Coordinates of C-alpha atoms in Angstrom, one line a residue:
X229 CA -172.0 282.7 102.1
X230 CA -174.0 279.5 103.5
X231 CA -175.4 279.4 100.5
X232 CA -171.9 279.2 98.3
X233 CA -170.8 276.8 100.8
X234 CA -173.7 274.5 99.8
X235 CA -172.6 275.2 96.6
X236 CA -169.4 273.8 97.2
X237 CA -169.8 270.6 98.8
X238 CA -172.7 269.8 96.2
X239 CA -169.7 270.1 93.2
X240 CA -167.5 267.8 95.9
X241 CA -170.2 265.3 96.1
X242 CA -170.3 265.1 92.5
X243 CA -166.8 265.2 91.4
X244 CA -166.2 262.3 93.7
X245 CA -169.8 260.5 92.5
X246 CA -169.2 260.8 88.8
X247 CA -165.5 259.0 89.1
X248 CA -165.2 258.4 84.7
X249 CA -164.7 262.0 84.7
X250 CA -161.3 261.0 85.7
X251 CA -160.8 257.4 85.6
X252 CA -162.5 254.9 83.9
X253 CA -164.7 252.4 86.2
X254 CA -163.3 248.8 86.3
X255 CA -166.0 246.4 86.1
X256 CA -166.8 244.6 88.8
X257 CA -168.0 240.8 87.7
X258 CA -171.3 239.7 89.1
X259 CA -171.2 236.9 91.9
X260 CA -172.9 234.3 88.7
X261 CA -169.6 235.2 86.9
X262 CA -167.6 234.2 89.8
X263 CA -169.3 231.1 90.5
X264 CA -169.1 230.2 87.4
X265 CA -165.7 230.4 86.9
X266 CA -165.5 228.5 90.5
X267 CA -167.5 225.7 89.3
X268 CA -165.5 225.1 85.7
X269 CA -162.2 225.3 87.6
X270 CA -163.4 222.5 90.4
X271 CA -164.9 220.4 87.4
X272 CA -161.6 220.8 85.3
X273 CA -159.4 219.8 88.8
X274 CA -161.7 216.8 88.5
X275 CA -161.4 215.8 85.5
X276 CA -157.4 216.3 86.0
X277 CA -157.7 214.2 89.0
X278 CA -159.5 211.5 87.1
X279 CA -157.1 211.3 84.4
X280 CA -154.0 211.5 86.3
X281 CA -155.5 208.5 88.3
X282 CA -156.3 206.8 84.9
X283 CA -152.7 207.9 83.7
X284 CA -151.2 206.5 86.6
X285 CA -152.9 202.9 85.1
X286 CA -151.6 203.6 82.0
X287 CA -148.1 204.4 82.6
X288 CA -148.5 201.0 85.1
X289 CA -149.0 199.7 81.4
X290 CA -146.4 201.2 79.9
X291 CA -143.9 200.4 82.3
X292 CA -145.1 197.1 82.1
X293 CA -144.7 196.7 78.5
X294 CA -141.7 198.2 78.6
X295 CA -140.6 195.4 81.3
X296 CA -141.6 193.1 78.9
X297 CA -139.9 194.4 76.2
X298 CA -136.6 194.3 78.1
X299 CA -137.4 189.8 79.3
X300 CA -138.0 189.5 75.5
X301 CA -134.6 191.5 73.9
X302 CA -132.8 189.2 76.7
X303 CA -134.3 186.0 75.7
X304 CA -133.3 186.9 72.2
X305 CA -130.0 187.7 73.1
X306 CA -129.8 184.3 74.9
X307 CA -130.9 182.6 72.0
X308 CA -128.9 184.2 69.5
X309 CA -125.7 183.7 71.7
X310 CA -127.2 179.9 71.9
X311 CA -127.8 180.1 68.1
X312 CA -124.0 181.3 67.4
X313 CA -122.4 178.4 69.4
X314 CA -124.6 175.9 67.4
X315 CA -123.4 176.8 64.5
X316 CA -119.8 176.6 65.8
X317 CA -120.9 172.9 66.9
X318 CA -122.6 172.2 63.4
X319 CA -119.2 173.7 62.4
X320 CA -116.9 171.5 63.8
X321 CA -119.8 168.3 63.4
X322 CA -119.6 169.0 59.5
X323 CA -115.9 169.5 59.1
X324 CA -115.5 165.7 61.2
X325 CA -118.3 164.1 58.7
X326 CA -115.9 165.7 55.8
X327 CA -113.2 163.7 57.2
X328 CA -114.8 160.3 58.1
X329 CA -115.9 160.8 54.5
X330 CA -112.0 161.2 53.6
X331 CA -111.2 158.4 55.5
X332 CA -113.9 156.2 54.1
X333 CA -112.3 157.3 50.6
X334 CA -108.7 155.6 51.5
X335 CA -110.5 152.6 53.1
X336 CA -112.3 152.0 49.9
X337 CA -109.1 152.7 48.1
X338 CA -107.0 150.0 49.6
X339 CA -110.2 147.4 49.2
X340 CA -110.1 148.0 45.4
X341 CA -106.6 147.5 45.6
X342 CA -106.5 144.5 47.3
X343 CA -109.7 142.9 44.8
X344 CA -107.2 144.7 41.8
X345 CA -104.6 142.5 43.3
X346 CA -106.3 139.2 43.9
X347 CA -108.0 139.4 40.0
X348 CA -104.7 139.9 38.6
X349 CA -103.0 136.6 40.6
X350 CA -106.1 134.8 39.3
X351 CA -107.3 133.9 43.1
X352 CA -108.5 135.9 46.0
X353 CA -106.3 133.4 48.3
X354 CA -102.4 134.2 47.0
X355 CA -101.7 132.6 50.3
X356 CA -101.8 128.9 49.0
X357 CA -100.3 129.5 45.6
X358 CA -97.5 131.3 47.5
X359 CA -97.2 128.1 49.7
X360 CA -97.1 125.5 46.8
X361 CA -94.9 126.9 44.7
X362 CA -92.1 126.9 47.3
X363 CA -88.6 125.4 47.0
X364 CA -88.1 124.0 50.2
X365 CA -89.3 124.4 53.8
X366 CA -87.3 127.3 54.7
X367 CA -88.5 128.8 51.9
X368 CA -92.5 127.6 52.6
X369 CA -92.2 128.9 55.9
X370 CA -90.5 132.5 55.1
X371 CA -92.8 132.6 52.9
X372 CA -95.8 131.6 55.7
X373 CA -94.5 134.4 57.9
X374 CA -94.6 137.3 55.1
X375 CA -98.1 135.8 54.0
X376 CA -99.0 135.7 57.9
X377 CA -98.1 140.2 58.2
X378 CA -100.2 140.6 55.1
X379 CA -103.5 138.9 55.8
X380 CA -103.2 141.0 58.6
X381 CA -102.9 143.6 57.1
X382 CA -105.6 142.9 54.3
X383 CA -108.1 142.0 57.7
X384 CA -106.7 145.8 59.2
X385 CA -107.7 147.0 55.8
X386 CA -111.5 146.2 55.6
X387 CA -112.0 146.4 59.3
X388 CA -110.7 150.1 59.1
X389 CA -113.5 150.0 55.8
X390 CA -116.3 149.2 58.1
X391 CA -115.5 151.7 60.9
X392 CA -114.7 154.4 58.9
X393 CA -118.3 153.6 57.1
X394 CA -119.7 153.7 60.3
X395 CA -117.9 156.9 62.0
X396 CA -119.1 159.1 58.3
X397 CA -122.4 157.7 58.9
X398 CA -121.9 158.9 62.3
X399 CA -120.6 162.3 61.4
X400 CA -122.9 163.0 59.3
X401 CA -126.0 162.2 61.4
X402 CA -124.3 164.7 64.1
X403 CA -123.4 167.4 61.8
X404 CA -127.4 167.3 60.6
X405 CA -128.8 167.1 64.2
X406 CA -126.4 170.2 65.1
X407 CA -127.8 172.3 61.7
X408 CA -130.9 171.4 62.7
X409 CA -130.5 172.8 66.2
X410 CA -128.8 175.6 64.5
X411 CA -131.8 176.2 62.8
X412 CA -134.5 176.1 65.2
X413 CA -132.5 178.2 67.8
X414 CA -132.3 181.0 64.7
X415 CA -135.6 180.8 64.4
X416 CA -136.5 180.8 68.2
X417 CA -134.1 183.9 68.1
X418 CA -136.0 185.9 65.4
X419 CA -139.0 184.9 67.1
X420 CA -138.1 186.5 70.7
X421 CA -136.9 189.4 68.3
X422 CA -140.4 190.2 66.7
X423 CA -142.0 189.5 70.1
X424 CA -139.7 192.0 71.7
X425 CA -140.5 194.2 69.0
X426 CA -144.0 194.1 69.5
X427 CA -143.8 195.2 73.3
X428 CA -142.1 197.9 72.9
X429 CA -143.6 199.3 69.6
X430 CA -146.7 199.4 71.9
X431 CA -144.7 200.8 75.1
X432 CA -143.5 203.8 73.0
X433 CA -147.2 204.1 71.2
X434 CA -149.1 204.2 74.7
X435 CA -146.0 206.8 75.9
X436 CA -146.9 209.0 73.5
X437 CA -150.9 209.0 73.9
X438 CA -150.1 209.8 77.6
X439 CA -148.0 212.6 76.5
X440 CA -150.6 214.1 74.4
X441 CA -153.7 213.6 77.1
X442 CA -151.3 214.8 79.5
X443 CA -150.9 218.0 78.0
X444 CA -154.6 218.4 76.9
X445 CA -156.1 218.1 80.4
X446 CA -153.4 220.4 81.9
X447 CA -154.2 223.0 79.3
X448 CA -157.8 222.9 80.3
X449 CA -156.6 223.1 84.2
X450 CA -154.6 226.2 83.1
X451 CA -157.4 227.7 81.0
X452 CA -159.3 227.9 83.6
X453 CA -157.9 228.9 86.4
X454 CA -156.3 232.1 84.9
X455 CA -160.5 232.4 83.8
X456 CA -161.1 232.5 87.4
X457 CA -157.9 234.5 88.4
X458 CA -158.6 236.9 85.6
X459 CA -162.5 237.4 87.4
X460 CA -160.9 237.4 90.9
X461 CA -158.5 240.1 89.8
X462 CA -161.4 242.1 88.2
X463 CA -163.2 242.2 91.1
X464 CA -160.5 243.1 94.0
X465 CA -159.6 246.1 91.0
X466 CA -163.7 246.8 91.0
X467 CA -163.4 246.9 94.8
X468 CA -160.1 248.7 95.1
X469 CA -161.5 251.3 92.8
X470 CA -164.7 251.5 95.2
X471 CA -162.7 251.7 98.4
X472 CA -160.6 254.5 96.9
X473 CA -163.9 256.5 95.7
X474 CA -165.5 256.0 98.6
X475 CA -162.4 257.3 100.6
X476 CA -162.6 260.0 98.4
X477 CA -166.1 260.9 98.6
X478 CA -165.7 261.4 102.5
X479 CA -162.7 263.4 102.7
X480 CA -164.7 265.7 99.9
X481 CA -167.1 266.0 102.6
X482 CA -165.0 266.6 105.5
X483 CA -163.6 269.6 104.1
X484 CA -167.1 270.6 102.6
X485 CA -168.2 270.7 106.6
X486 CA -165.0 272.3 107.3
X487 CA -165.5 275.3 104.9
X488 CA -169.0 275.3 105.8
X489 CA -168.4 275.8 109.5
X490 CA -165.7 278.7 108.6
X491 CA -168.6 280.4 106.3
X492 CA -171.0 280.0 109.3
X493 CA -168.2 281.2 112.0
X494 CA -167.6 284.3 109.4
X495 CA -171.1 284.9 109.4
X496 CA -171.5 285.1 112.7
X497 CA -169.0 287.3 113.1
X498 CA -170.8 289.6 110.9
X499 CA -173.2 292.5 112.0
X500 CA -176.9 290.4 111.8
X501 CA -179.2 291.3 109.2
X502 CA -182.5 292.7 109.8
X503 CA -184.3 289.8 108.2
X504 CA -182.4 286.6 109.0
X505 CA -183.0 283.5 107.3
X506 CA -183.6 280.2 109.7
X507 CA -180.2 278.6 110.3
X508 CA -180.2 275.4 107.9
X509 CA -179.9 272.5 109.4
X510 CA -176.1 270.7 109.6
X511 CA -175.1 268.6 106.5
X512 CA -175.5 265.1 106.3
X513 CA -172.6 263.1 105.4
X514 CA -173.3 260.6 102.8
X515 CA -173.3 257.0 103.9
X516 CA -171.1 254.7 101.7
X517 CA -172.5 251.3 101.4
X518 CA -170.0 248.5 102.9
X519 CA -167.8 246.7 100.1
X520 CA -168.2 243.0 99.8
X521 CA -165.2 241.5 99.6
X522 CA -165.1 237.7 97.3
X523 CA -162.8 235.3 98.9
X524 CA -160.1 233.7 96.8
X525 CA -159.9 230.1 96.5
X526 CA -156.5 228.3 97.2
X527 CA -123.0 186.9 98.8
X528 CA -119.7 187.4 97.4
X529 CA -116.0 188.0 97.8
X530 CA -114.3 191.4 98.3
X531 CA -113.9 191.8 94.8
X532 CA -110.9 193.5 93.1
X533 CA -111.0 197.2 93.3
X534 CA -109.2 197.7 90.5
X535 CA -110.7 196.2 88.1
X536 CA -114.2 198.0 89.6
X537 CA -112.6 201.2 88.8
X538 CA -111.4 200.7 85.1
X539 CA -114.9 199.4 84.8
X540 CA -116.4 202.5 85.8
X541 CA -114.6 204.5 84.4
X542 CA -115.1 202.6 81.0
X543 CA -119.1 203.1 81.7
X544 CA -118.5 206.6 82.5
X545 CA -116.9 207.3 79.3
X546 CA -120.0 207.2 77.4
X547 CA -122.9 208.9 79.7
X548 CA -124.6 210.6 77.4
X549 CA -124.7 208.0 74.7
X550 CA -128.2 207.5 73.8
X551 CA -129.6 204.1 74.2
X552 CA -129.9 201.5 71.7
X553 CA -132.3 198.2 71.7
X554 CA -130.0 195.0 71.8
X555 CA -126.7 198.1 71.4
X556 CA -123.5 197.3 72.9
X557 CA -120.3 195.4 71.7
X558 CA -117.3 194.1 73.5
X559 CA -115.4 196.8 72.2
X560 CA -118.1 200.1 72.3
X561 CA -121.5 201.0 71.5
X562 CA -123.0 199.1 68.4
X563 CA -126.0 199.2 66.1
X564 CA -129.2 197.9 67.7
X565 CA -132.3 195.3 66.9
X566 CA -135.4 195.6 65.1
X567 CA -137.0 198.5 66.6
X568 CA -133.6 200.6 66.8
X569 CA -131.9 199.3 63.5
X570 CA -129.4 201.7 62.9
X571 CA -128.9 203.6 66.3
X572 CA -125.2 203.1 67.6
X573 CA -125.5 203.2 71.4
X574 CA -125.8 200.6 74.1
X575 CA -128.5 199.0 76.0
X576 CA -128.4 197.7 80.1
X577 CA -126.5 194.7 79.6
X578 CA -124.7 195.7 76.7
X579 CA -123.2 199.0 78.4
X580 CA -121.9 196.2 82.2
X581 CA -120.7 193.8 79.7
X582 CA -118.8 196.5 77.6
X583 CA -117.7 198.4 81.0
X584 CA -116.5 194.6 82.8
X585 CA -114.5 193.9 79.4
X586 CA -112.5 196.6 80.0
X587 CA -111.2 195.9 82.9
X588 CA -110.3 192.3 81.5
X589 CA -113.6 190.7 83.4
X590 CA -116.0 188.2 81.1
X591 CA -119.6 188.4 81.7
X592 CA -122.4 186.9 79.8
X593 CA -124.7 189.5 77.0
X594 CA -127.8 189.7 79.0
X595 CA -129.1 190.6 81.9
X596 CA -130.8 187.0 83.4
X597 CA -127.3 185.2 82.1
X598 CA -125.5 187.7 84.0
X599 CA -127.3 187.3 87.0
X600 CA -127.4 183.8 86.8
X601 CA -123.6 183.5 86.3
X602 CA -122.1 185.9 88.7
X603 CA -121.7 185.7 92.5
X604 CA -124.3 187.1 94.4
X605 CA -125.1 190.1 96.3
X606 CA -128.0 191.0 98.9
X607 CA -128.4 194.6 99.3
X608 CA -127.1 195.2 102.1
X609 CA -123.4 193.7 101.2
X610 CA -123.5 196.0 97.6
X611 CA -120.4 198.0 97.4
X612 CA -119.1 199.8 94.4
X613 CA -118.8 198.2 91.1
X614 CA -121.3 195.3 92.1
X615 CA -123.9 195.0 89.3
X616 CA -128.1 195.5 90.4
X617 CA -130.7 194.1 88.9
X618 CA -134.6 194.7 88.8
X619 CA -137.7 192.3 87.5
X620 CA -141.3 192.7 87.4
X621 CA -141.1 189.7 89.9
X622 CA -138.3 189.6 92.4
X623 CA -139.2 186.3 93.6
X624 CA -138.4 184.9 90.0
X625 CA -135.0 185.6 88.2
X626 CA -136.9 185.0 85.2
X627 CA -138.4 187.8 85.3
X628 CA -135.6 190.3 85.3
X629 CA -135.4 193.0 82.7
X630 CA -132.9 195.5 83.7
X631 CA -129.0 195.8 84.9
X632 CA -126.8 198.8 86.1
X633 CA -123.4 199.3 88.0
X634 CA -123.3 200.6 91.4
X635 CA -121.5 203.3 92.5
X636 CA -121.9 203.5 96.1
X637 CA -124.1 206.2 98.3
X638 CA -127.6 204.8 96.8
X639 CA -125.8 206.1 92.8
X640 CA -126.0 203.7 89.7
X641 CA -125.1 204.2 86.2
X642 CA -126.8 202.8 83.8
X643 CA -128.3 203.1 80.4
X644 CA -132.0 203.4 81.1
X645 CA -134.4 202.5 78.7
X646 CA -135.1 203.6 74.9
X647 CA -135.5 207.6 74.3
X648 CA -133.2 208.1 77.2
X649 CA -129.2 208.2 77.4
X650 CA -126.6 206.7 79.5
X651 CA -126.8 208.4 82.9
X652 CA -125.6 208.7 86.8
X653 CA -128.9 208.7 88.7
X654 CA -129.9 207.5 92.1
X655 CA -131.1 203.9 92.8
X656 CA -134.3 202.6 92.9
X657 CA -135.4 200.2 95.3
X658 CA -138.6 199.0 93.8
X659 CA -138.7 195.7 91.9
X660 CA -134.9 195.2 93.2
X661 CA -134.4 191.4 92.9
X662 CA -130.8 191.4 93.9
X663 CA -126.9 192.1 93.5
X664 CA -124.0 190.6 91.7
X665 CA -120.3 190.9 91.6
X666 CA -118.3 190.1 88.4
X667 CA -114.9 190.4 90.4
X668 CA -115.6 188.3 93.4

């Protein structure tokens, strides 16, 4: 009986020892794995951490060209709107020249006349003939009298000559001057355009590099940490595994003892043999090495309220819109400049100008004239409808590049920049250069 007993816990101990009988054994990756794993995970943190700082210049860079995108549409719209009243004044200069010119015509006309005249009486002084050939003295001096009005008249005539000569001259010299100006401001205009262009054409480019590096350094993050998750997990399942075998293994031999100590009470119990084998000695429990366990790593008046709200309201009629370089009309979104040709939307100035015109309110095209014309604001006196302005200086209104409409509770509503659409969002303190109220 002792000896089938020793039988039994023998098979125990190896059904519990041989476990891919049953199960197959998870592997258990070595510590060199796991360091490993460690040590490309900290060095791909790293290198996250150094390109998010090196990001964080960039986007500085982007926002900064982006900035200056926005000065350089506004100067253009300043000079265009400069442009289009000098060719009103070039206008009006030319049309005035036309006229002196008319009047020069008439002049001239009543000069040839008058030379017409004196040929045909054979003298360019009628006055003396007129005077000789009278009949009497009443009749000289009627005669002296009627002579007297038209000398005048003939002096009126080439006096008017010379000063209409002299206002065509005049005229003319203005209307070219004005063309000129017309000119120049045109071409100022197109060159703010192309400069304006140029900033953000780079903006958008370095945008989209920091998309793309973005995403390639987060990839290698996530690569590899779920490499060093996907050890971890392989060795707690390695050590799970262990812990249940080894749990196993000692209640085998628990009830191995047990039914050895029932065979030896039975035994005992039994009439004793003549020859009796020495008692064996007790079992010895097998000892189950410990299980290491890897730790896992870790200024103006109230305003009218009325006309605030039609503005509003007008703005808020188009959120969602997308936003369009140099977009915006009087009367709703329009086509954009240069580097969004052909997208209808509006842009910061374009959308408060639009919104004010509603609500029967003038207000310049861009953002510095706006600012510059309208009552101002400091921030703590903003109340809804006030317009709020941002530049990369807020020392120097020259430097301001963006406008939205404030809607109370720290809320704007703007249209934000290219790539984006019109939009309720919450205000931004930084590079805030001041408020401005189109109703006061």
């Amino acid at each position: 009986m002792r000896r089938l007993a020793g039988v039994a816990v023998v098979a125990a101990l190896s059904l519990v020892a041989s476990p891919g009988i049953a199960a197959a054994v998870p592997t258990n990756p070595s510590d060199a794995q796991i360091d490993a794993a460690q040590e490309q995970t900290q060095t791909a943190a790293q290198q996250v951490e150094a390109i998010t700082a090196a990001l964080a210049g960039a986007q500085a860079s982007v926002d900064s060209a982006r900035e200056q995108s926005a000065i350089a549409l506004d100067e253009f719209q300043g000079k265009q709107a400069e442009h289009e009243a000098a060719e009103v004044a070039a206008d009006a200069a030319t049309a005035a020249a036309d006229a002196a010119a008319r009047d020069l015509e008439v002049a001239r006309a009543d000069v040839a006349a008058f030379a017409r005249q004196s040929y045909q009486q054979g003298s360019t002084s009628p006055t003396l003939e007129a005077l000789t050939t009278a009949d009497g003295p009443a009749q000289m001096l009627e005669r002296a009298a009627l002579l007297e009005a038209a000398g005048a008249h003939q002096g009126d005539v080439v006096v008017r000559v010379t000063a209409a000569e002299e206002q065509a001259r005049a005229a003319e010299g203005q209307a070219q001057a004005a063309l000129a100006a017309a000119a120049a401001l045109e071409r100022e205009a197109a060159d703010a355009l192309a400069l304006a262009e140029q900033y953000e054409a780079s903006a958008r480019a370095q945008a989209a590099a920091l998309a793309v590096q973005q995403d390639a350094v987060e990839q290698q993050l996530a690569q590899a940490r779920q490499s060093l998750q996907g050890l971890q997990a392989a060795r707690a399942e390695a050590e799970r595994f262990a812990a249940e075998q080894a749990a196993a293994a000692r209640a085998a031999a628990a009830r191995a003892e047990s039914e050895r100590a029932a065979a030896a009470q039975r035994a005992a119990a039994a009439p004793a043999p003549r020859a009796t084998a020495p008692a064996p000695r007790g079992t010895t429990q097998p000892v189950q090495a410990p299980v290491r366990s890897v730790p896992v790593g870790p200024a103006a008046g109230a305003g009218d309220s009325s006309a605030v709200e039609t503005a509003i309201a007008a703005a808020r009629r188009h959120i969602g819109v997308i936003y369009s370089w140099g977009g915006g009309s009087l009367t709703g979104p329009s086509m954009g400049w240069g580097i969004d040709a052909g997208i209808v939307g509006f842009d910061c100035s374009g959308l408060t100008r639009y919104a004010y015109a509603q609500a029967g309110v003038a207000i310049p095209r861009n953002s510095r004239a706006q600012y510059a014309a309208l009552p101002k604001v400091s921030r703590s006196d903003l109340q809804r409808g006030d317009l709020v302005f941002w530049a990369t200086n807020t020392s120097s209104p020259a430097t301001i590049h963006h406008v939205a409409i404030y809607l109370g509770d720290d809320r704007i509503l703007e249209a934000p920049q290219s790539g984006s659409r019109i939009r309720e969002t919450s205000m931004r303190w930084g590079g805030f250069i001041g408020g401005a109220r189109p109703t006061a």
